[in-house]
Structures are given as C-alpha cells and as structure tokens.
C-alpha cells in the first residue's frame, strides 16, 4: 500500500469516527425517525375522546392510580387537590393525515401539543416555570387542553352570573334601560361578562367553538352565498402563547396569507384571540372552592363539578387523565414516568412553535477513537512529509554526482 493511500485510509477512518461521535435522536424531516417519534407520542398521549382501559395509557392510569375504598373500579385523583396547573407552552409536529379523502386535502397535517406542570399549590408562581421541586411535567393534546379550559371557564362564569341574577333583575326591574342597568349591577360583583352589551357577530363569537379546528363562514355579497375558511388554535411566540388563526384546510395546518387582516376584511371585525393568548400563565388551583358563592375563583368554579364526591376540579381531572406524564420529582406513590424522555426532548426554536427533536449526546469511546485516529493521521502526514524531503535531497545528491 502506497503512502498516499495510507493517508486517505486513515483520514477516512477519522471521518467515520467523527460521525460516530454523536447519537442522534429523531431528526425533523427524517421519515423513519419521525415515524418512531409519532409512535412514541401516541403511546404516551391520548388524543381520543375516550380512554380505554385496555390501552397502554388506560393500563398506566389504572396501575399507578390511588384507589378509593379498595375498589379496583374507581381511580383516586384526590391528591390533585393539593396541586395547581401551570401552563408552560406548546409545540407542534407534522404528521401524516390519515383522514385525507380528496385530492385537495392536505396529506401532511399538524399535531399540536401543550406542556403543563403540576406544582404544589403553596409554591406555584406565575412568573416562572411554576416551581422547582416536587412537581410533575405533562404533555397533552392542545385541543383537549384548550377545550376543557374554555368549557370550565364558561361553566364557572355561567354559575357565578346565576348567583346574582335574581338580585340584578330585581334592582333593574324599574329601569328604562335594562341592559345598561344589569351591566352596571353585575360589574359591581366583578362580573363584566354576564350581559352582552350588543348582539353583533363579534360579541357572539365564542372561542370555545374553535377550541378544535372548525369551519367559519363568511358572506359573499357578490354571489349572495357563504364560503368557509377554518379557525383553530395554534402555537405562537416560540410556543409561549396559544392564538386563534385562520386556515384554508380542516386540519388547521395551512395558514391563510396575512390571516389577521384577511379575517378582519371578510368578517368586519378582528379575530378574537389572534393577538392575545387563549391560555394565561397563571397558576390555577385544582382544588374546588369551599364555598360556591366565592366569585374570586371565576375560572374553574363549577356547580356541577362540585356536586361530585371529590374536591378536585374537573378541568384538572380531565387533562391529567389524558396527558403523558413525567412524575419522577413528585412526592406521590407510584409516579408515572412514561413520558419523561419525550418531555425532556422538547425544544422550541421559532415563532411558529415548531418543535426541534434533534438532540446530541457525546460518547467517551467515540471521543477517544477520534483522538487516536487524528493523532495517527497527523503523525503519518509528518512521516510522509519527511520521506518526501528525504527523497528530494537524494535526487539532488545523485544529480550532483552525475
């Protein structure tokens, strides 16, 4: 083998060693890796409307549950009353659209997920990650989180308004302007949402109707007919907020160009929650209030929920049951750690909330190998340089003797 071939050989080995230096987790765009990621995600997150006991998630819930009265048929979630939910952000990844039936349907859809933390209520803080100890991290389908959150808020507001309905009706019975009088009455209780000041399309817009991707119809004056786009939640501000956006497809994957302006032009008013997050960063206690007349906890107080046997808010029960879990830092019996690897791998990299699933981990063995082959390559290169100079001098010597 010639000297030049030896150099090429050792340099090739060095290049291979560099490639061995890192272990790649799923890379965005790598079909096989992305498929493995989606399969793992489906194992730990239930995005359906029903949790089957025979499913992996159902089995995990049942095996790690605290049971009531020794019965195997009832899951005890009473421990949640000591915790508060802290929204931490959202992200999305692309998936194959199995529901695509027509040529015009998108073959690649977007799956959006929310990450939240359960913190001990006494230590939960809004302007941080929530807490730094004794917490659990969770990931759940965005539609489940947003819909449950907005439904709980709607129930709470309706119930709080009902507590003062009779009082406000009596006090305004002789008023010439019932609407203004009742607005003022409810405002005195801190309830500015009980009475609509108008009946316009804007005032009747309910974000709960668009917690999942849903059609929104616009009137075409020229053709005297309706046409539809789609409105749904998406990740914004590097995954820090959840906004409503305007889309062209029923999976809410393809954004309408300049959607905010387009919606305002077509509807005649700005799209609600297109610049304000649907979900705040406040800590939301999972414990039901002791008194149903307390108007301070306007987000989750629910008369129907308080009628059940526990003191945990339904919102917390729902998202907990549906979520992939990482409870290794929680002070509970039988913590569920099925989603820890997935949650630790989430990194948000741009304004649209796209998740980076590429991670690098160094290998000691590979580093040693690289060092060895690099050293050999340098030494071999130096030896080649030495031989070349020596041969050059030998030729000069022979030429002078001739």
mmCIF file of C-alpha atoms in Angstrom:
data_model
loop_
_atom_site.group_PDB
_atom_site.id
_atom_site.type_symbol
_atom_site.label_atom_id
_atom_site.label_comp_id
_atom_site.label_asym_id
_atom_site.label_seq_id
_atom_site.Cartn_x
_atom_site.Cartn_y
_atom_site.Cartn_z
ATOM 1 C CA UNK A 1 0.000 0.000 0.000
ATOM 2 C CA UNK A 2 1.483 3.384 -1.022
ATOM 3 C CA UNK A 3 1.994 6.247 1.415
ATOM 4 C CA UNK A 4 -0.731 8.375 -0.193
ATOM 5 C CA UNK A 5 -3.244 5.533 0.102
ATOM 6 C CA UNK A 6 -2.385 5.138 3.774
ATOM 7 C CA UNK A 7 -3.134 8.821 4.324
ATOM 8 C CA UNK A 8 -6.508 8.508 2.584
ATOM 9 C CA UNK A 9 -7.304 5.381 4.592
ATOM 10 C CA UNK A 10 -6.569 6.988 7.953
ATOM 11 C CA UNK A 11 -8.433 10.171 7.027
ATOM 12 C CA UNK A 12 -11.457 8.057 6.065
ATOM 13 C CA UNK A 13 -11.345 6.308 9.411
ATOM 14 C CA UNK A 14 -11.149 9.689 11.139
ATOM 15 C CA UNK A 15 -14.207 10.903 9.246
ATOM 16 C CA UNK A 16 -16.116 7.780 10.258
ATOM 17 C CA UNK A 17 -15.106 8.324 13.857
ATOM 18 C CA UNK A 18 -16.465 11.881 13.740
ATOM 19 C CA UNK A 19 -19.769 10.511 12.515
ATOM 20 C CA UNK A 20 -19.770 8.118 15.460
ATOM 21 C CA UNK A 21 -19.221 10.905 17.962
ATOM 22 C CA UNK A 22 -22.886 11.759 18.466
ATOM 23 C CA UNK A 23 -26.014 9.774 18.874
ATOM 24 C CA UNK A 24 -28.902 11.407 17.029
ATOM 25 C CA UNK A 25 -32.394 11.352 18.385
ATOM 26 C CA UNK A 26 -35.237 11.772 15.818
ATOM 27 C CA UNK A 27 -34.416 14.494 13.296
ATOM 28 C CA UNK A 28 -37.177 16.669 11.842
ATOM 29 C CA UNK A 29 -37.551 15.593 8.229
ATOM 30 C CA UNK A 30 -36.174 12.067 8.706
ATOM 31 C CA UNK A 31 -39.189 9.931 7.862
ATOM 32 C CA UNK A 32 -38.228 6.828 9.783
ATOM 33 C CA UNK A 33 -37.126 8.796 12.852
ATOM 34 C CA UNK A 34 -40.206 10.998 12.728
ATOM 35 C CA UNK A 35 -42.419 7.923 12.493
ATOM 36 C CA UNK A 36 -40.787 6.484 15.615
ATOM 37 C CA UNK A 37 -41.348 9.779 17.412
ATOM 38 C CA UNK A 38 -45.041 9.829 16.481
ATOM 39 C CA UNK A 39 -45.495 6.223 17.561
ATOM 40 C CA UNK A 40 -43.902 7.047 20.921
ATOM 41 C CA UNK A 41 -46.071 10.132 21.275
ATOM 42 C CA UNK A 42 -49.228 8.135 20.566
ATOM 43 C CA UNK A 43 -48.170 5.648 23.239
ATOM 44 C CA UNK A 44 -47.972 8.257 25.987
ATOM 45 C CA UNK A 45 -50.658 10.786 24.950
ATOM 46 C CA UNK A 46 -54.316 10.006 24.458
ATOM 47 C CA UNK A 47 -55.848 12.340 21.875
ATOM 48 C CA UNK A 48 -59.148 10.498 21.552
ATOM 49 C CA UNK A 49 -62.359 11.372 23.341
ATOM 50 C CA UNK A 50 -62.348 8.121 25.309
ATOM 51 C CA UNK A 51 -59.708 6.347 27.372
ATOM 52 C CA UNK A 52 -59.940 2.583 27.006
ATOM 53 C CA UNK A 53 -58.818 0.515 29.976
ATOM 54 C CA UNK A 54 -57.209 -1.947 27.553
ATOM 55 C CA UNK A 55 -54.996 0.758 26.027
ATOM 56 C CA UNK A 56 -51.439 1.378 27.241
ATOM 57 C CA UNK A 57 -52.495 4.740 28.631
ATOM 58 C CA UNK A 58 -55.500 3.215 30.377
ATOM 59 C CA UNK A 59 -53.360 0.489 31.875
ATOM 60 C CA UNK A 60 -50.809 3.028 33.052
ATOM 61 C CA UNK A 61 -53.513 5.110 34.691
ATOM 62 C CA UNK A 62 -55.021 2.124 36.437
ATOM 63 C CA UNK A 63 -51.708 0.659 37.570
ATOM 64 C CA UNK A 64 -50.464 3.918 39.052
ATOM 65 C CA UNK A 65 -53.762 5.135 40.478
ATOM 66 C CA UNK A 66 -54.560 5.652 44.112
ATOM 67 C CA UNK A 67 -57.752 3.608 44.590
ATOM 68 C CA UNK A 68 -60.779 4.621 46.623
ATOM 69 C CA UNK A 69 -62.160 2.297 49.305
ATOM 70 C CA UNK A 70 -60.065 -0.570 47.987
ATOM 71 C CA UNK A 71 -62.181 -0.756 44.840
ATOM 72 C CA UNK A 72 -60.364 -1.524 41.586
ATOM 73 C CA UNK A 73 -63.028 0.254 39.542
ATOM 74 C CA UNK A 74 -62.508 3.770 40.893
ATOM 75 C CA UNK A 75 -59.426 5.897 40.274
ATOM 76 C CA UNK A 76 -58.488 8.211 43.126
ATOM 77 C CA UNK A 77 -57.327 11.602 41.869
ATOM 78 C CA UNK A 78 -57.947 13.370 45.174
ATOM 79 C CA UNK A 79 -54.214 14.140 45.513
ATOM 80 C CA UNK A 80 -54.642 16.675 42.680
ATOM 81 C CA UNK A 81 -56.451 18.990 45.112
ATOM 82 C CA UNK A 82 -53.057 19.880 46.612
ATOM 83 C CA UNK A 83 -51.646 20.978 43.240
ATOM 84 C CA UNK A 84 -52.014 23.823 40.754
ATOM 85 C CA UNK A 85 -51.720 23.654 36.967
ATOM 86 C CA UNK A 86 -49.119 25.889 35.338
ATOM 87 C CA UNK A 87 -49.218 26.202 31.517
ATOM 88 C CA UNK A 88 -45.630 26.039 30.241
ATOM 89 C CA UNK A 89 -46.028 26.291 26.498
ATOM 90 C CA UNK A 90 -46.953 24.432 23.354
ATOM 91 C CA UNK A 91 -45.340 22.950 20.265
ATOM 92 C CA UNK A 92 -46.339 21.168 17.107
ATOM 93 C CA UNK A 93 -45.037 18.474 14.819
ATOM 94 C CA UNK A 94 -46.109 17.279 11.389
ATOM 95 C CA UNK A 95 -47.995 14.011 10.943
ATOM 96 C CA UNK A 96 -49.470 12.073 8.049
ATOM 97 C CA UNK A 97 -53.144 12.996 7.551
ATOM 98 C CA UNK A 98 -54.980 9.670 7.608
ATOM 99 C CA UNK A 99 -58.309 11.438 7.061
ATOM 100 C CA UNK A 100 -57.334 12.878 3.682
ATOM 101 C CA UNK A 101 -60.056 11.628 1.318
ATOM 102 C CA UNK A 102 -59.842 14.022 -1.631
ATOM 103 C CA UNK A 103 -57.049 15.299 -3.844
ATOM 104 C CA UNK A 104 -57.472 18.786 -2.406
ATOM 105 C CA UNK A 105 -56.951 17.516 1.163
ATOM 106 C CA UNK A 106 -53.544 18.050 2.719
ATOM 107 C CA UNK A 107 -51.562 14.838 3.067
ATOM 108 C CA UNK A 108 -49.453 16.238 5.912
ATOM 109 C CA UNK A 109 -51.258 17.627 8.956
ATOM 110 C CA UNK A 110 -50.133 19.395 12.110
ATOM 111 C CA UNK A 111 -50.435 17.849 15.585
ATOM 112 C CA UNK A 112 -50.300 20.417 18.379
ATOM 113 C CA UNK A 113 -49.434 19.637 21.983
ATOM 114 C CA UNK A 114 -49.440 21.542 25.275
ATOM 115 C CA UNK A 115 -46.924 21.099 28.064
ATOM 116 C CA UNK A 116 -48.022 21.889 31.618
ATOM 117 C CA UNK A 117 -46.717 21.382 35.134
ATOM 118 C CA UNK A 118 -48.432 20.317 38.353
ATOM 119 C CA UNK A 119 -46.926 22.318 41.220
ATOM 120 C CA UNK A 120 -47.720 22.148 44.941
ATOM 121 C CA UNK A 121 -50.263 24.959 45.323
ATOM 122 C CA UNK A 122 -48.293 26.662 48.078
ATOM 123 C CA UNK A 123 -45.185 27.089 45.905
ATOM 124 C CA UNK A 124 -46.634 27.726 42.424
ATOM 125 C CA UNK A 125 -45.570 31.039 40.849
ATOM 126 C CA UNK A 126 -46.938 32.571 37.660
ATOM 127 C CA UNK A 127 -43.748 34.369 36.544
ATOM 128 C CA UNK A 128 -41.510 31.310 36.333
ATOM 129 C CA UNK A 129 -41.647 27.633 35.423
ATOM 130 C CA UNK A 130 -44.155 27.380 38.256
ATOM 131 C CA UNK A 131 -41.999 25.566 40.784
ATOM 132 C CA UNK A 132 -38.600 23.937 41.139
ATOM 133 C CA UNK A 133 -39.323 20.906 43.302
ATOM 134 C CA UNK A 134 -41.957 18.241 43.955
ATOM 135 C CA UNK A 135 -43.579 18.817 40.561
ATOM 136 C CA UNK A 136 -44.814 16.705 37.665
ATOM 137 C CA UNK A 137 -44.468 17.561 33.969
ATOM 138 C CA UNK A 138 -47.118 16.622 31.432
ATOM 139 C CA UNK A 139 -47.882 16.845 27.722
ATOM 140 C CA UNK A 140 -51.391 16.656 26.284
ATOM 141 C CA UNK A 141 -53.211 17.279 23.018
ATOM 142 C CA UNK A 142 -53.834 21.014 22.564
ATOM 143 C CA UNK A 143 -57.493 20.603 21.640
ATOM 144 C CA UNK A 144 -58.130 18.683 24.868
ATOM 145 C CA UNK A 145 -56.391 21.303 26.994
ATOM 146 C CA UNK A 146 -57.944 24.364 25.333
ATOM 147 C CA UNK A 147 -61.443 22.932 25.044
ATOM 148 C CA UNK A 148 -61.508 21.742 28.657
ATOM 149 C CA UNK A 149 -60.082 25.033 29.891
ATOM 150 C CA UNK A 150 -62.605 27.164 27.979
ATOM 151 C CA UNK A 151 -65.507 24.861 28.900
ATOM 152 C CA UNK A 152 -64.584 25.078 32.575
ATOM 153 C CA UNK A 153 -64.376 28.849 32.342
ATOM 154 C CA UNK A 154 -67.750 29.031 30.595
ATOM 155 C CA UNK A 155 -69.380 26.863 33.279
ATOM 156 C CA UNK A 156 -67.781 28.925 36.009
ATOM 157 C CA UNK A 157 -68.911 32.227 34.549
ATOM 158 C CA UNK A 158 -72.435 30.980 33.946
ATOM 159 C CA UNK A 159 -72.667 29.742 37.510
ATOM 160 C CA UNK A 160 -71.269 32.943 39.006
ATOM 161 C CA UNK A 161 -73.740 35.008 36.989
ATOM 162 C CA UNK A 162 -76.625 32.840 38.183
ATOM 163 C CA UNK A 163 -75.739 33.597 41.816
ATOM 164 C CA UNK A 164 -76.557 37.282 41.303
ATOM 165 C CA UNK A 165 -79.181 37.032 38.552
ATOM 166 C CA UNK A 166 -82.180 37.454 40.876
ATOM 167 C CA UNK A 167 -80.615 40.433 42.668
ATOM 168 C CA UNK A 168 -79.772 42.264 39.438
ATOM 169 C CA UNK A 169 -83.164 41.547 37.876
ATOM 170 C CA UNK A 170 -84.948 42.937 40.937
ATOM 171 C CA UNK A 171 -82.776 46.040 41.152
ATOM 172 C CA UNK A 172 -83.264 46.802 37.463
ATOM 173 C CA UNK A 173 -86.957 45.962 37.204
ATOM 174 C CA UNK A 174 -87.987 49.630 37.090
ATOM 175 C CA UNK A 175 -85.132 50.783 34.830
ATOM 176 C CA UNK A 176 -85.836 52.124 31.339
ATOM 177 C CA UNK A 177 -82.544 50.682 30.100
ATOM 178 C CA UNK A 178 -82.443 47.097 31.310
ATOM 179 C CA UNK A 179 -79.162 46.244 29.538
ATOM 180 C CA UNK A 180 -77.175 49.174 30.949
ATOM 181 C CA UNK A 181 -78.640 48.679 34.409
ATOM 182 C CA UNK A 182 -77.787 44.986 34.545
ATOM 183 C CA UNK A 183 -74.312 45.602 33.132
ATOM 184 C CA UNK A 184 -73.709 48.007 35.985
ATOM 185 C CA UNK A 185 -75.199 45.621 38.534
ATOM 186 C CA UNK A 186 -73.052 42.642 37.535
ATOM 187 C CA UNK A 187 -69.971 44.863 37.260
ATOM 188 C CA UNK A 188 -70.445 45.668 40.930
ATOM 189 C CA UNK A 189 -69.754 41.985 41.652
ATOM 190 C CA UNK A 190 -66.743 41.944 39.339
ATOM 191 C CA UNK A 191 -68.687 40.087 36.641
ATOM 192 C CA UNK A 192 -68.417 42.046 33.396
ATOM 193 C CA UNK A 193 -69.328 39.100 31.189
ATOM 194 C CA UNK A 194 -72.863 38.250 32.368
ATOM 195 C CA UNK A 195 -74.726 40.531 29.954
ATOM 196 C CA UNK A 196 -73.904 41.193 26.296
ATOM 197 C CA UNK A 197 -73.950 44.880 25.510
ATOM 198 C CA UNK A 198 -74.784 44.125 21.881
ATOM 199 C CA UNK A 199 -75.853 41.260 19.641
ATOM 200 C CA UNK A 200 -73.331 41.738 16.860
ATOM 201 C CA UNK A 201 -71.448 38.858 15.268
ATOM 202 C CA UNK A 202 -68.332 39.980 17.097
ATOM 203 C CA UNK A 203 -69.993 39.933 20.527
ATOM 204 C CA UNK A 204 -71.459 36.486 19.881
ATOM 205 C CA UNK A 205 -68.116 34.984 18.815
ATOM 206 C CA UNK A 206 -67.389 32.134 21.247
ATOM 207 C CA UNK A 207 -63.776 30.871 21.258
ATOM 208 C CA UNK A 208 -64.997 27.583 22.711
ATOM 209 C CA UNK A 209 -66.499 26.784 19.292
ATOM 210 C CA UNK A 210 -62.989 26.937 17.828
ATOM 211 C CA UNK A 211 -61.018 25.113 20.528
ATOM 212 C CA UNK A 212 -60.697 22.453 17.829
ATOM 213 C CA UNK A 213 -60.291 23.312 14.145
ATOM 214 C CA UNK A 214 -63.755 24.356 12.902
ATOM 215 C CA UNK A 215 -65.250 25.985 9.823
ATOM 216 C CA UNK A 216 -66.029 29.702 9.890
ATOM 217 C CA UNK A 217 -68.415 31.004 7.227
ATOM 218 C CA UNK A 218 -68.152 34.386 5.509
ATOM 219 C CA UNK A 219 -70.855 36.059 3.443
ATOM 220 C CA UNK A 220 -70.059 36.744 -0.208
ATOM 221 C CA UNK A 221 -72.068 39.811 -1.169
ATOM 222 C CA UNK A 222 -71.373 39.417 -4.891
ATOM 223 C CA UNK A 223 -72.689 35.862 -5.154
ATOM 224 C CA UNK A 224 -75.119 36.082 -2.209
ATOM 225 C CA UNK A 225 -73.734 32.924 -0.655
ATOM 226 C CA UNK A 226 -71.494 31.742 2.160
ATOM 227 C CA UNK A 227 -67.976 30.343 1.818
ATOM 228 C CA UNK A 228 -65.811 28.869 4.537
ATOM 229 C CA UNK A 229 -62.336 29.006 5.956
ATOM 230 C CA UNK A 230 -61.233 27.374 9.204
ATOM 231 C CA UNK A 231 -60.420 28.822 12.621
ATOM 232 C CA UNK A 232 -58.446 26.992 15.271
ATOM 233 C CA UNK A 233 -55.730 27.328 17.959
ATOM 234 C CA UNK A 234 -52.035 27.266 17.150
ATOM 235 C CA UNK A 235 -48.680 27.856 18.864
ATOM 236 C CA UNK A 236 -47.183 31.349 18.702
ATOM 237 C CA UNK A 237 -44.385 33.384 20.291
ATOM 238 C CA UNK A 238 -41.932 30.475 20.258
ATOM 239 C CA UNK A 239 -44.539 28.220 21.795
ATOM 240 C CA UNK A 240 -45.283 30.631 24.632
ATOM 241 C CA UNK A 241 -48.850 31.515 23.593
ATOM 242 C CA UNK A 242 -51.891 29.909 22.015
ATOM 243 C CA UNK A 243 -53.647 32.113 19.448
ATOM 244 C CA UNK A 244 -56.592 31.600 17.137
ATOM 245 C CA UNK A 245 -55.669 31.646 13.455
ATOM 246 C CA UNK A 246 -57.336 31.484 10.043
ATOM 247 C CA UNK A 247 -56.589 28.422 7.901
ATOM 248 C CA UNK A 248 -57.528 27.052 4.483
ATOM 249 C CA UNK A 249 -57.910 23.391 5.493
ATOM 250 C CA UNK A 250 -59.910 21.381 8.015
ATOM 251 C CA UNK A 251 -56.808 20.292 9.950
ATOM 252 C CA UNK A 252 -55.748 23.919 10.567
ATOM 253 C CA UNK A 253 -52.339 23.274 9.032
ATOM 254 C CA UNK A 254 -52.168 25.743 6.106
ATOM 255 C CA UNK A 255 -52.396 29.365 7.271
ATOM 256 C CA UNK A 256 -54.283 31.930 5.206
ATOM 257 C CA UNK A 257 -51.801 34.525 3.992
ATOM 258 C CA UNK A 258 -51.959 37.534 6.333
ATOM 259 C CA UNK A 259 -54.790 35.800 8.189
ATOM 260 C CA UNK A 260 -55.473 38.566 10.717
ATOM 261 C CA UNK A 261 -56.105 41.195 8.051
ATOM 262 C CA UNK A 262 -57.970 38.709 5.866
ATOM 263 C CA UNK A 263 -60.361 37.791 8.685
ATOM 264 C CA UNK A 264 -60.968 41.450 9.609
ATOM 265 C CA UNK A 265 -61.680 42.319 5.981
ATOM 266 C CA UNK A 266 -64.059 39.409 5.449
ATOM 267 C CA UNK A 267 -65.812 39.423 8.851
ATOM 268 C CA UNK A 268 -65.806 43.133 9.603
ATOM 269 C CA UNK A 269 -64.085 42.713 12.985
ATOM 270 C CA UNK A 270 -60.744 41.473 14.306
ATOM 271 C CA UNK A 271 -60.385 37.769 15.007
ATOM 272 C CA UNK A 272 -60.583 37.389 18.816
ATOM 273 C CA UNK A 273 -57.502 35.933 20.497
ATOM 274 C CA UNK A 274 -55.367 36.473 17.398
ATOM 275 C CA UNK A 275 -53.033 38.674 19.468
ATOM 276 C CA UNK A 276 -53.994 37.604 22.989
ATOM 277 C CA UNK A 277 -53.333 34.096 24.271
ATOM 278 C CA UNK A 278 -56.296 31.847 24.983
ATOM 279 C CA UNK A 279 -54.408 30.461 27.978
ATOM 280 C CA UNK A 280 -52.608 32.535 30.594
ATOM 281 C CA UNK A 281 -49.502 31.730 32.640
ATOM 282 C CA UNK A 282 -51.335 31.988 35.965
ATOM 283 C CA UNK A 283 -51.272 29.108 38.423
ATOM 284 C CA UNK A 284 -54.722 27.506 38.530
ATOM 285 C CA UNK A 285 -55.588 25.626 41.698
ATOM 286 C CA UNK A 286 -57.067 22.168 41.207
ATOM 287 C CA UNK A 287 -58.964 22.348 44.494
ATOM 288 C CA UNK A 288 -62.646 23.177 44.398
ATOM 289 C CA UNK A 289 -63.530 26.268 46.437
ATOM 290 C CA UNK A 290 -65.044 25.595 49.840
ATOM 291 C CA UNK A 291 -67.945 27.951 49.133
ATOM 292 C CA UNK A 292 -69.951 28.016 45.901
ATOM 293 C CA UNK A 293 -70.643 31.729 46.455
ATOM 294 C CA UNK A 294 -66.987 32.682 46.116
ATOM 295 C CA UNK A 295 -66.750 34.845 42.974
ATOM 296 C CA UNK A 296 -62.975 35.224 43.090
ATOM 297 C CA UNK A 297 -62.199 31.863 41.500
ATOM 298 C CA UNK A 298 -64.054 32.681 38.275
ATOM 299 C CA UNK A 299 -62.133 30.281 36.043
ATOM 300 C CA UNK A 300 -62.896 26.847 37.405
ATOM 301 C CA UNK A 301 -65.729 27.046 39.922
ATOM 302 C CA UNK A 302 -68.397 24.730 38.531
ATOM 303 C CA UNK A 303 -71.609 23.884 40.343
ATOM 304 C CA UNK A 304 -71.943 20.549 38.554
ATOM 305 C CA UNK A 305 -68.323 19.634 39.296
ATOM 306 C CA UNK A 306 -68.736 20.478 42.963
ATOM 307 C CA UNK A 307 -71.580 18.018 43.195
ATOM 308 C CA UNK A 308 -69.219 15.043 42.715
ATOM 309 C CA UNK A 309 -67.586 13.062 45.519
ATOM 310 C CA UNK A 310 -64.110 14.644 45.376
ATOM 311 C CA UNK A 311 -62.813 18.191 45.811
ATOM 312 C CA UNK A 312 -60.833 18.294 42.539
ATOM 313 C CA UNK A 313 -61.857 20.488 39.646
ATOM 314 C CA UNK A 314 -62.996 18.687 36.539
ATOM 315 C CA UNK A 315 -60.518 20.571 34.359
ATOM 316 C CA UNK A 316 -57.588 19.104 36.287
ATOM 317 C CA UNK A 317 -59.073 15.610 36.286
ATOM 318 C CA UNK A 318 -59.581 15.671 32.520
ATOM 319 C CA UNK A 319 -56.183 16.954 31.413
ATOM 320 C CA UNK A 320 -54.372 14.746 33.938
ATOM 321 C CA UNK A 321 -56.155 11.615 32.718
ATOM 322 C CA UNK A 322 -55.384 12.433 29.081
ATOM 323 C CA UNK A 323 -51.750 13.519 29.490
ATOM 324 C CA UNK A 324 -48.424 11.822 29.035
ATOM 325 C CA UNK A 325 -46.679 12.054 32.413
ATOM 326 C CA UNK A 326 -43.279 12.553 33.976
ATOM 327 C CA UNK A 327 -43.769 12.364 37.746
ATOM 328 C CA UNK A 328 -40.258 11.411 38.852
ATOM 329 C CA UNK A 329 -39.973 14.551 41.016
ATOM 330 C CA UNK A 330 -43.411 14.261 42.641
ATOM 331 C CA UNK A 331 -43.912 13.124 46.225
ATOM 332 C CA UNK A 332 -46.615 10.586 45.394
ATOM 333 C CA UNK A 333 -46.939 6.829 45.429
ATOM 334 C CA UNK A 334 -46.322 5.047 42.120
ATOM 335 C CA UNK A 335 -45.209 8.024 39.979
ATOM 336 C CA UNK A 336 -45.750 7.593 36.236
ATOM 337 C CA UNK A 337 -42.606 8.276 34.177
ATOM 338 C CA UNK A 338 -43.758 7.056 30.758
ATOM 339 C CA UNK A 339 -43.374 10.454 29.061
ATOM 340 C CA UNK A 340 -40.144 11.667 30.706
ATOM 341 C CA UNK A 341 -37.886 11.031 27.703
ATOM 342 C CA UNK A 342 -40.293 12.713 25.302
ATOM 343 C CA UNK A 343 -40.846 15.781 27.510
ATOM 344 C CA UNK A 344 -37.117 16.280 28.117
ATOM 345 C CA UNK A 345 -36.525 16.285 24.357
ATOM 346 C CA UNK A 346 -38.893 19.167 23.591
ATOM 347 C CA UNK A 347 -37.079 22.274 22.346
ATOM 348 C CA UNK A 348 -38.856 25.215 20.691
ATOM 349 C CA UNK A 349 -36.894 27.069 18.036
ATOM 350 C CA UNK A 350 -39.060 29.543 16.131
ATOM 351 C CA UNK A 351 -42.072 31.826 16.253
ATOM 352 C CA UNK A 352 -44.462 29.205 14.909
ATOM 353 C CA UNK A 353 -43.727 26.854 17.805
ATOM 354 C CA UNK A 354 -42.156 24.115 15.689
ATOM 355 C CA UNK A 355 -40.507 21.506 17.871
ATOM 356 C CA UNK A 356 -36.864 20.579 17.386
ATOM 357 C CA UNK A 357 -36.488 16.873 18.085
ATOM 358 C CA UNK A 358 -32.783 16.677 17.310
ATOM 359 C CA UNK A 359 -30.554 16.086 20.272
ATOM 360 C CA UNK A 360 -26.838 15.374 20.590
ATOM 361 C CA UNK A 361 -25.143 13.272 23.215
ATOM 362 C CA UNK A 362 -21.361 12.816 23.383
ATOM 363 C CA UNK A 363 -19.707 9.425 23.578
ATOM 364 C CA UNK A 364 -16.456 8.932 25.518
ATOM 365 C CA UNK A 365 -15.448 5.932 23.428
ATOM 366 C CA UNK A 366 -16.003 7.834 20.207
ATOM 367 C CA UNK A 367 -14.027 10.828 21.527
ATOM 368 C CA UNK A 368 -11.051 8.577 22.375
ATOM 369 C CA UNK A 369 -11.264 6.956 18.943
ATOM 370 C CA UNK A 370 -11.291 10.339 17.236
ATOM 371 C CA UNK A 371 -8.277 11.479 19.247
ATOM 372 C CA UNK A 372 -6.368 8.307 18.386
ATOM 373 C CA UNK A 373 -7.021 8.425 14.655
ATOM 374 C CA UNK A 374 -6.395 12.165 14.493
ATOM 375 C CA UNK A 375 -3.024 11.669 16.171
ATOM 376 C CA UNK A 376 -2.139 8.812 13.812
ATOM 377 C CA UNK A 377 -3.199 10.851 10.805
ATOM 378 C CA UNK A 378 -1.010 13.792 11.879
ATOM 379 C CA UNK A 379 1.954 11.507 12.553
ATOM 380 C CA UNK A 380 1.507 9.762 9.220
ATOM 381 C CA UNK A 381 1.283 13.085 7.437
ATOM 382 C CA UNK A 382 4.500 14.220 9.115
ATOM 383 C CA UNK A 383 6.236 10.976 8.124
ATOM 384 C CA UNK A 384 5.107 11.387 4.508
ATOM 385 C CA UNK A 385 6.457 14.949 4.530
ATOM 386 C CA UNK A 386 9.789 13.650 5.951
ATOM 387 C CA UNK A 387 10.106 10.936 3.297
ATOM 388 C CA UNK A 388 9.277 13.389 0.534
ATOM 389 C CA UNK A 389 12.012 15.781 1.665
ATOM 390 C CA UNK A 390 14.495 12.936 2.049
ATOM 391 C CA UNK A 391 13.797 11.635 -1.465
ATOM 392 C CA UNK A 392 14.129 15.167 -2.795
ATOM 393 C CA UNK A 393 17.542 15.553 -1.209
ATOM 394 C CA UNK A 394 18.621 12.135 -2.526
ATOM 395 C CA UNK A 395 17.725 13.126 -6.088
ATOM 396 C CA UNK A 396 19.709 16.363 -5.760
ATOM 397 C CA UNK A 397 22.737 14.390 -4.445
ATOM 398 C CA UNK A 398 22.604 11.898 -7.355
ATOM 399 C CA UNK A 399 22.294 14.718 -9.861
ATOM 400 C CA UNK A 400 25.386 16.455 -8.460
ATOM 401 C CA UNK A 401 27.400 13.219 -8.564
ATOM 402 C CA UNK A 402 26.372 12.573 -12.169
#
